[in-house]
Amino acid sequence: MTTDLTHPMTIGTTTAPTEHEEAHMTTTEAPFPLAVEVTNTSGPRSTAQLAAVLRSERIKATTVRANQVLVTSSAIIGLLISWATAAFVTDEALTATDVFVYPTLLTAVLAAIAGVLLFTTEVQHGTLPAALTAHPSRWPVVAAKSIVATGFGLVLGAVGLAAGFVGALAGGIEVGDTSGMATTVFWALLYTAGSALLGLSVGMVVRHSAGTVSGLLVWWLVVEGMVVSFAPVQVVRFVPFDAGARTLGIETDMDRPEVVAAGLANALHASIFWGYVIASLVLGAVVLVRLDAD
């Protein structure tokens, strides 16, 4: 074998490309952007990350058709109940400031349903695992959904109250004394906001839309009604939704005289109701935090 020595090797040098040669391309490897930013609950960015999750939850809540139906239903129910009460109840002198809060009893039910759907629809449509994977600590999801549920409960309550006032005036009754109206609005909105949070909490535990809504309605409209009608007064005052409704100051013919006589101050009734809300929210948060993302 012979070796051609006319072209000796050059070690450690590079030749520049000629005009007929293409220069070698250099590439820089960069990671693909994530579809959603993974949250880190520590550090200065936690607030911004929570705001991003909150914005996402708000968009989902305002674009779901069921929530739009609930807002419309709140307005219709408020108008009809107040108008019918003002037009057909003639055995007592009623004013608009008395009647406009009546629809809140049913508006709170709608708020609870909205809270349930805020979580269970994600389970139903399979979007929850992606959200939990993007936010491994789970707490941003819990906080954002709680804030959105509270806000939606306030919106439903405000719509129901406004529609109730318009319906009462349309029924032909006078406005009445408005000095205590702001206080009534405060207790009513506190009740609807708490109902939405309670619905969200139960939804986080049960994670099934139909089952959660059905169970919530049976408890609220059937079980609590039986307890209020037949149980001792000491038991009645600790029934959650009835305790919250007592803050509205609505008296009905179904109330037992001993229950009315043993009524507590609004602050105490609200404390009992919100005690259930906070306890259920903690339980729902614990269940969600420990839930696998699959």
Short mmCIF file of C-alpha atoms in Angstrom, two decimals:
data_model
loop_
_atom_site.label_atom_id
_atom_site.label_comp_id
_atom_site.label_asym_id
_atom_site.label_seq_id
_atom_site.Cartn_x
_atom_site.Cartn_y
_atom_site.Cartn_z
CA MET A 1 0.00 0.00 0.00
CA THR A 2 1.37 3.44 -0.97
CA THR A 3 0.62 6.76 0.64
CA ASP A 4 0.33 9.99 -1.26
CA LEU A 5 2.50 12.54 0.54
CA THR A 6 1.91 15.40 -1.87
CA HIS A 7 -0.99 16.65 0.28
CA PRO A 8 0.15 16.60 3.88
CA MET A 9 -2.44 16.74 6.65
CA THR A 10 -3.02 20.00 8.51
CA ILE A 11 -3.86 19.60 12.15
CA GLY A 12 -5.70 22.18 14.26
CA THR A 13 -6.70 24.53 11.46
CA THR A 14 -9.95 25.29 9.73
CA THR A 15 -10.48 26.68 6.29
CA ALA A 16 -12.97 29.37 5.57
CA PRO A 17 -15.70 28.45 3.12
CA THR A 18 -15.16 29.60 -0.41
CA GLU A 19 -17.74 31.40 -2.44
CA HIS A 20 -18.83 28.09 -3.92
CA GLU A 21 -19.11 26.36 -0.58
CA GLU A 22 -21.96 26.68 1.86
CA ALA A 23 -21.13 27.63 5.44
CA HIS A 24 -22.01 25.13 8.09
CA MET A 25 -25.26 26.04 9.93
CA THR A 26 -25.25 26.26 13.69
CA THR A 27 -28.36 25.38 15.70
CA THR A 28 -29.38 26.29 19.22
CA GLU A 29 -31.56 23.91 21.13
CA ALA A 30 -34.44 25.58 23.01
CA PRO A 31 -37.23 23.94 24.95
CA PHE A 32 -40.74 24.06 23.54
CA PRO A 33 -43.02 26.44 25.44
CA LEU A 34 -45.49 24.77 27.73
CA ALA A 35 -49.20 25.04 27.02
CA VAL A 36 -49.68 26.31 30.54
CA GLU A 37 -47.12 27.64 32.94
CA VAL A 38 -46.41 25.44 35.88
CA THR A 39 -47.01 27.27 39.09
CA ASN A 40 -44.54 27.64 41.90
CA THR A 41 -46.22 28.61 45.13
CA SER A 42 -43.02 30.07 46.59
CA GLY A 43 -41.25 33.18 45.45
CA PRO A 44 -42.34 36.57 44.17
CA ARG A 45 -44.06 35.14 41.09
CA SER A 46 -46.75 33.31 43.07
CA THR A 47 -49.16 36.26 42.91
CA ALA A 48 -48.78 36.60 39.16
CA GLN A 49 -49.25 32.87 38.70
CA LEU A 50 -52.40 32.92 40.82
CA ALA A 51 -53.67 35.81 38.71
CA ALA A 52 -53.09 33.73 35.57
CA VAL A 53 -55.06 30.80 36.99
CA LEU A 54 -57.80 33.17 38.12
CA ARG A 55 -58.04 34.69 34.66
CA SER A 56 -58.38 31.23 33.14
CA GLU A 57 -61.11 30.26 35.60
CA ARG A 58 -62.98 33.51 34.97
CA ILE A 59 -62.93 32.94 31.22
CA LYS A 60 -64.24 29.40 31.63
CA ALA A 61 -66.98 30.52 34.03
CA THR A 62 -68.21 33.31 31.77
CA THR A 63 -68.26 31.22 28.60
CA VAL A 64 -70.06 28.15 29.93
CA ARG A 65 -73.65 28.21 28.66
CA ALA A 66 -75.06 26.74 31.87
CA ASN A 67 -73.82 29.73 33.86
CA GLN A 68 -75.45 32.13 31.41
CA VAL A 69 -78.71 30.22 31.83
CA LEU A 70 -78.41 30.50 35.61
CA VAL A 71 -77.96 34.28 35.46
CA THR A 72 -80.97 34.61 33.17
CA SER A 73 -83.00 32.33 35.43
CA SER A 74 -82.07 34.45 38.44
CA ALA A 75 -83.45 37.55 36.74
CA ILE A 76 -86.65 35.81 35.62
CA ILE A 77 -87.26 34.23 39.02
CA GLY A 78 -86.67 37.55 40.75
CA LEU A 79 -89.17 39.32 38.53
CA LEU A 80 -91.88 36.67 38.74
CA ILE A 81 -91.72 36.01 42.49
CA SER A 82 -91.73 39.67 43.47
CA TRP A 83 -94.38 40.61 40.95
CA ALA A 84 -96.67 37.76 41.99
CA THR A 85 -96.21 38.56 45.68
CA ALA A 86 -96.92 42.24 45.15
CA ALA A 87 -99.90 41.62 42.88
CA PHE A 88 -101.69 38.80 44.69
CA VAL A 89 -100.84 39.05 48.40
CA THR A 90 -103.46 41.45 49.72
CA ASP A 91 -103.84 40.41 53.36
CA GLU A 92 -100.84 42.45 54.54
CA ALA A 93 -99.29 45.78 53.65
CA LEU A 94 -96.14 45.05 51.69
CA THR A 95 -93.61 47.40 50.15
CA ALA A 96 -90.90 46.88 47.56
CA THR A 97 -88.22 47.00 50.25
CA ASP A 98 -89.95 44.04 51.92
CA VAL A 99 -90.55 41.96 48.82
CA PHE A 100 -87.39 42.42 46.77
CA VAL A 101 -85.41 40.01 48.98
CA TYR A 102 -87.90 37.13 48.64
CA PRO A 103 -86.32 35.69 45.45
CA THR A 104 -83.00 35.28 47.28
CA LEU A 105 -84.24 31.99 48.71
CA LEU A 106 -84.26 30.50 45.21
CA THR A 107 -81.33 32.55 43.92
CA ALA A 108 -79.18 30.90 46.58
CA VAL A 109 -80.17 27.51 45.16
CA LEU A 110 -79.02 28.64 41.71
CA ALA A 111 -75.77 29.91 43.22
CA ALA A 112 -75.13 26.52 44.82
CA ILE A 113 -75.75 24.79 41.48
CA ALA A 114 -73.33 27.20 39.79
CA GLY A 115 -70.70 26.37 42.40
CA VAL A 116 -71.16 22.66 41.78
CA LEU A 117 -70.86 23.01 38.00
CA LEU A 118 -67.77 25.20 38.34
CA PHE A 119 -65.81 22.09 39.32
CA THR A 120 -67.77 19.08 38.10
CA THR A 121 -67.96 20.24 34.47
CA GLU A 122 -64.16 20.08 34.31
CA VAL A 123 -64.28 16.52 35.60
CA GLN A 124 -66.99 15.65 33.09
CA HIS A 125 -65.14 17.11 30.10
CA GLY A 126 -61.73 15.78 31.13
CA THR A 127 -59.97 19.14 31.53
CA LEU A 128 -59.24 18.78 35.24
CA PRO A 129 -56.13 16.53 34.90
CA ALA A 130 -54.43 19.11 32.65
CA ALA A 131 -55.11 21.89 35.15
CA LEU A 132 -53.78 19.82 38.04
CA THR A 133 -50.69 18.80 36.07
CA ALA A 134 -49.93 22.43 35.28
CA HIS A 135 -50.30 23.38 38.94
CA PRO A 136 -48.89 20.50 40.98
CA SER A 137 -49.48 22.13 44.35
CA ARG A 138 -53.24 22.35 43.55
CA TRP A 139 -53.64 25.40 45.80
CA PRO A 140 -53.76 27.96 42.96
CA VAL A 141 -56.65 25.98 41.46
CA VAL A 142 -58.48 25.86 44.81
CA ALA A 143 -57.98 29.58 45.42
CA ALA A 144 -58.99 30.61 41.91
CA LYS A 145 -62.13 28.49 41.86
CA SER A 146 -63.12 29.75 45.32
CA ILE A 147 -62.76 33.36 44.22
CA VAL A 148 -64.72 32.78 41.01
CA ALA A 149 -67.46 30.89 42.89
CA THR A 150 -67.77 33.73 45.40
CA GLY A 151 -67.96 36.30 42.63
CA PHE A 152 -70.55 34.32 40.70
CA GLY A 153 -72.66 33.94 43.83
CA LEU A 154 -72.52 37.70 44.33
CA VAL A 155 -73.54 38.30 40.71
CA LEU A 156 -76.51 35.94 40.94
CA GLY A 157 -77.58 37.50 44.22
CA ALA A 158 -77.33 41.04 42.87
CA VAL A 159 -79.26 40.14 39.72
CA GLY A 160 -82.00 38.47 41.76
CA LEU A 161 -82.30 41.43 44.13
CA ALA A 162 -82.43 43.99 41.32
CA ALA A 163 -85.01 41.98 39.41
CA GLY A 164 -86.97 41.47 42.60
CA PHE A 165 -87.14 45.19 43.24
CA VAL A 166 -88.30 45.88 39.68
CA GLY A 167 -90.88 43.10 39.90
CA ALA A 168 -92.23 44.44 43.18
CA LEU A 169 -92.71 47.89 41.69
CA ALA A 170 -94.33 46.36 38.62
CA GLY A 171 -96.78 44.62 40.95
CA GLY A 172 -98.11 48.00 42.02
CA ILE A 173 -96.78 48.42 45.57
CA GLU A 174 -94.96 51.36 47.09
CA VAL A 175 -91.19 51.57 47.54
CA GLY A 176 -91.37 51.79 51.32
CA ASP A 177 -88.67 52.65 53.83
CA THR A 178 -85.23 52.29 52.27
CA SER A 179 -83.18 52.94 55.41
CA GLY A 180 -82.53 49.25 56.07
CA MET A 181 -82.20 48.23 52.44
CA ALA A 182 -78.39 48.23 52.39
CA THR A 183 -78.27 45.89 55.37
CA THR A 184 -80.73 43.53 53.71
CA VAL A 185 -78.64 43.51 50.54
CA PHE A 186 -75.52 42.73 52.57
CA TRP A 187 -77.04 39.66 54.26
CA ALA A 188 -78.58 38.47 51.01
CA LEU A 189 -75.32 38.66 49.07
CA LEU A 190 -73.46 36.98 51.93
CA TYR A 191 -75.97 34.14 51.71
CA THR A 192 -75.73 33.66 47.93
CA ALA A 193 -71.92 33.88 47.96
CA GLY A 194 -71.73 31.28 50.72
CA SER A 195 -74.17 29.02 48.87
CA ALA A 196 -71.96 29.10 45.77
CA LEU A 197 -68.90 28.23 47.84
CA LEU A 198 -70.77 25.41 49.54
CA GLY A 199 -71.79 24.02 46.16
CA LEU A 200 -68.19 24.22 44.93
CA SER A 201 -66.96 22.41 48.05
CA VAL A 202 -69.43 19.55 47.68
CA GLY A 203 -68.56 19.32 43.99
CA MET A 204 -64.85 18.96 44.79
CA VAL A 205 -65.66 16.01 47.04
CA VAL A 206 -68.31 14.21 44.94
CA ARG A 207 -66.98 15.22 41.46
CA HIS A 208 -70.20 14.27 39.65
CA SER A 209 -72.57 16.93 38.30
CA ALA A 210 -75.92 15.13 38.42
CA GLY A 211 -75.22 13.34 41.68
CA THR A 212 -73.98 16.47 43.45
CA VAL A 213 -76.82 18.71 42.28
CA SER A 214 -79.45 16.08 43.08
CA GLY A 215 -78.05 15.39 46.52
CA LEU A 216 -77.73 19.08 47.30
CA LEU A 217 -81.33 19.81 46.28
CA VAL A 218 -82.71 16.84 48.21
CA TRP A 219 -80.89 17.95 51.33
CA TRP A 220 -81.84 21.59 50.95
CA LEU A 221 -85.48 21.27 49.95
CA VAL A 222 -86.51 17.98 51.58
CA VAL A 223 -84.27 17.02 54.48
CA GLU A 224 -83.89 20.50 55.90
CA GLY A 225 -87.62 21.12 55.49
CA MET A 226 -88.40 18.05 57.56
CA VAL A 227 -85.86 18.99 60.22
CA VAL A 228 -87.21 22.53 60.49
CA SER A 229 -90.78 21.22 60.71
CA PHE A 230 -90.29 18.46 63.28
CA ALA A 231 -86.90 18.66 65.02
CA PRO A 232 -86.30 20.42 68.34
CA VAL A 233 -85.43 24.09 68.21
CA GLN A 234 -81.89 23.39 69.43
CA VAL A 235 -81.35 21.26 66.31
CA VAL A 236 -83.10 23.55 63.84
CA ARG A 237 -80.80 26.48 64.48
CA PHE A 238 -77.80 24.43 63.32
CA VAL A 239 -79.26 23.41 59.95
CA PRO A 240 -76.92 25.06 57.41
CA PHE A 241 -79.07 26.55 54.65
CA ASP A 242 -81.94 27.41 56.97
CA ALA A 243 -79.50 29.21 59.27
CA GLY A 244 -78.30 31.29 56.33
CA ALA A 245 -81.84 32.03 55.19
CA ARG A 246 -82.74 33.33 58.66
CA THR A 247 -80.49 36.33 58.02
CA LEU A 248 -82.92 37.53 55.33
CA GLY A 249 -85.69 38.21 57.85
CA ILE A 250 -88.34 36.43 55.77
CA GLU A 251 -91.17 34.98 57.82
CA THR A 252 -93.51 32.39 56.34
CA ASP A 253 -96.59 30.53 57.53
CA MET A 254 -94.51 27.34 57.59
CA ASP A 255 -92.33 28.58 60.44
CA ARG A 256 -93.16 27.12 63.82
CA PRO A 257 -93.76 29.77 66.49
CA GLU A 258 -91.16 28.25 68.81
CA VAL A 259 -88.55 28.34 66.04
CA VAL A 260 -89.25 32.01 65.35
CA ALA A 261 -89.18 32.81 69.07
CA ALA A 262 -85.80 31.10 69.47
CA GLY A 263 -84.26 32.95 66.54
CA LEU A 264 -80.72 34.25 66.91
CA ALA A 265 -79.13 37.49 65.80
CA ASN A 266 -78.22 37.68 62.13
CA ALA A 267 -74.51 37.58 62.93
CA LEU A 268 -74.94 34.28 64.79
CA HIS A 269 -77.06 32.74 62.05
CA ALA A 270 -74.46 33.82 59.49
CA SER A 271 -71.66 32.40 61.64
CA ILE A 272 -73.37 29.00 61.74
CA PHE A 273 -73.93 29.01 57.99
CA TRP A 274 -70.40 30.15 57.15
CA GLY A 275 -68.98 27.63 59.58
CA TYR A 276 -70.40 24.93 57.31
CA VAL A 277 -69.09 26.76 54.25
CA ILE A 278 -65.53 27.00 55.56
CA ALA A 279 -65.49 23.43 56.88
CA SER A 280 -66.73 22.01 53.58
CA LEU A 281 -64.29 24.16 51.61
CA VAL A 282 -61.37 22.87 53.67
CA LEU A 283 -62.55 19.30 53.12
CA GLY A 284 -62.92 19.85 49.38
CA ALA A 285 -59.49 21.46 49.17
CA VAL A 286 -57.85 18.57 51.02
CA VAL A 287 -59.52 16.07 48.69
CA LEU A 288 -58.40 18.02 45.62
CA VAL A 289 -54.83 18.49 46.83
CA ARG A 290 -54.48 14.75 47.35
CA LEU A 291 -56.15 13.89 44.06
CA ASP A 292 -53.92 12.33 41.39
CA ALA A 293 -53.74 14.15 38.11
CA ASP A 294 -54.78 11.15 36.06
#
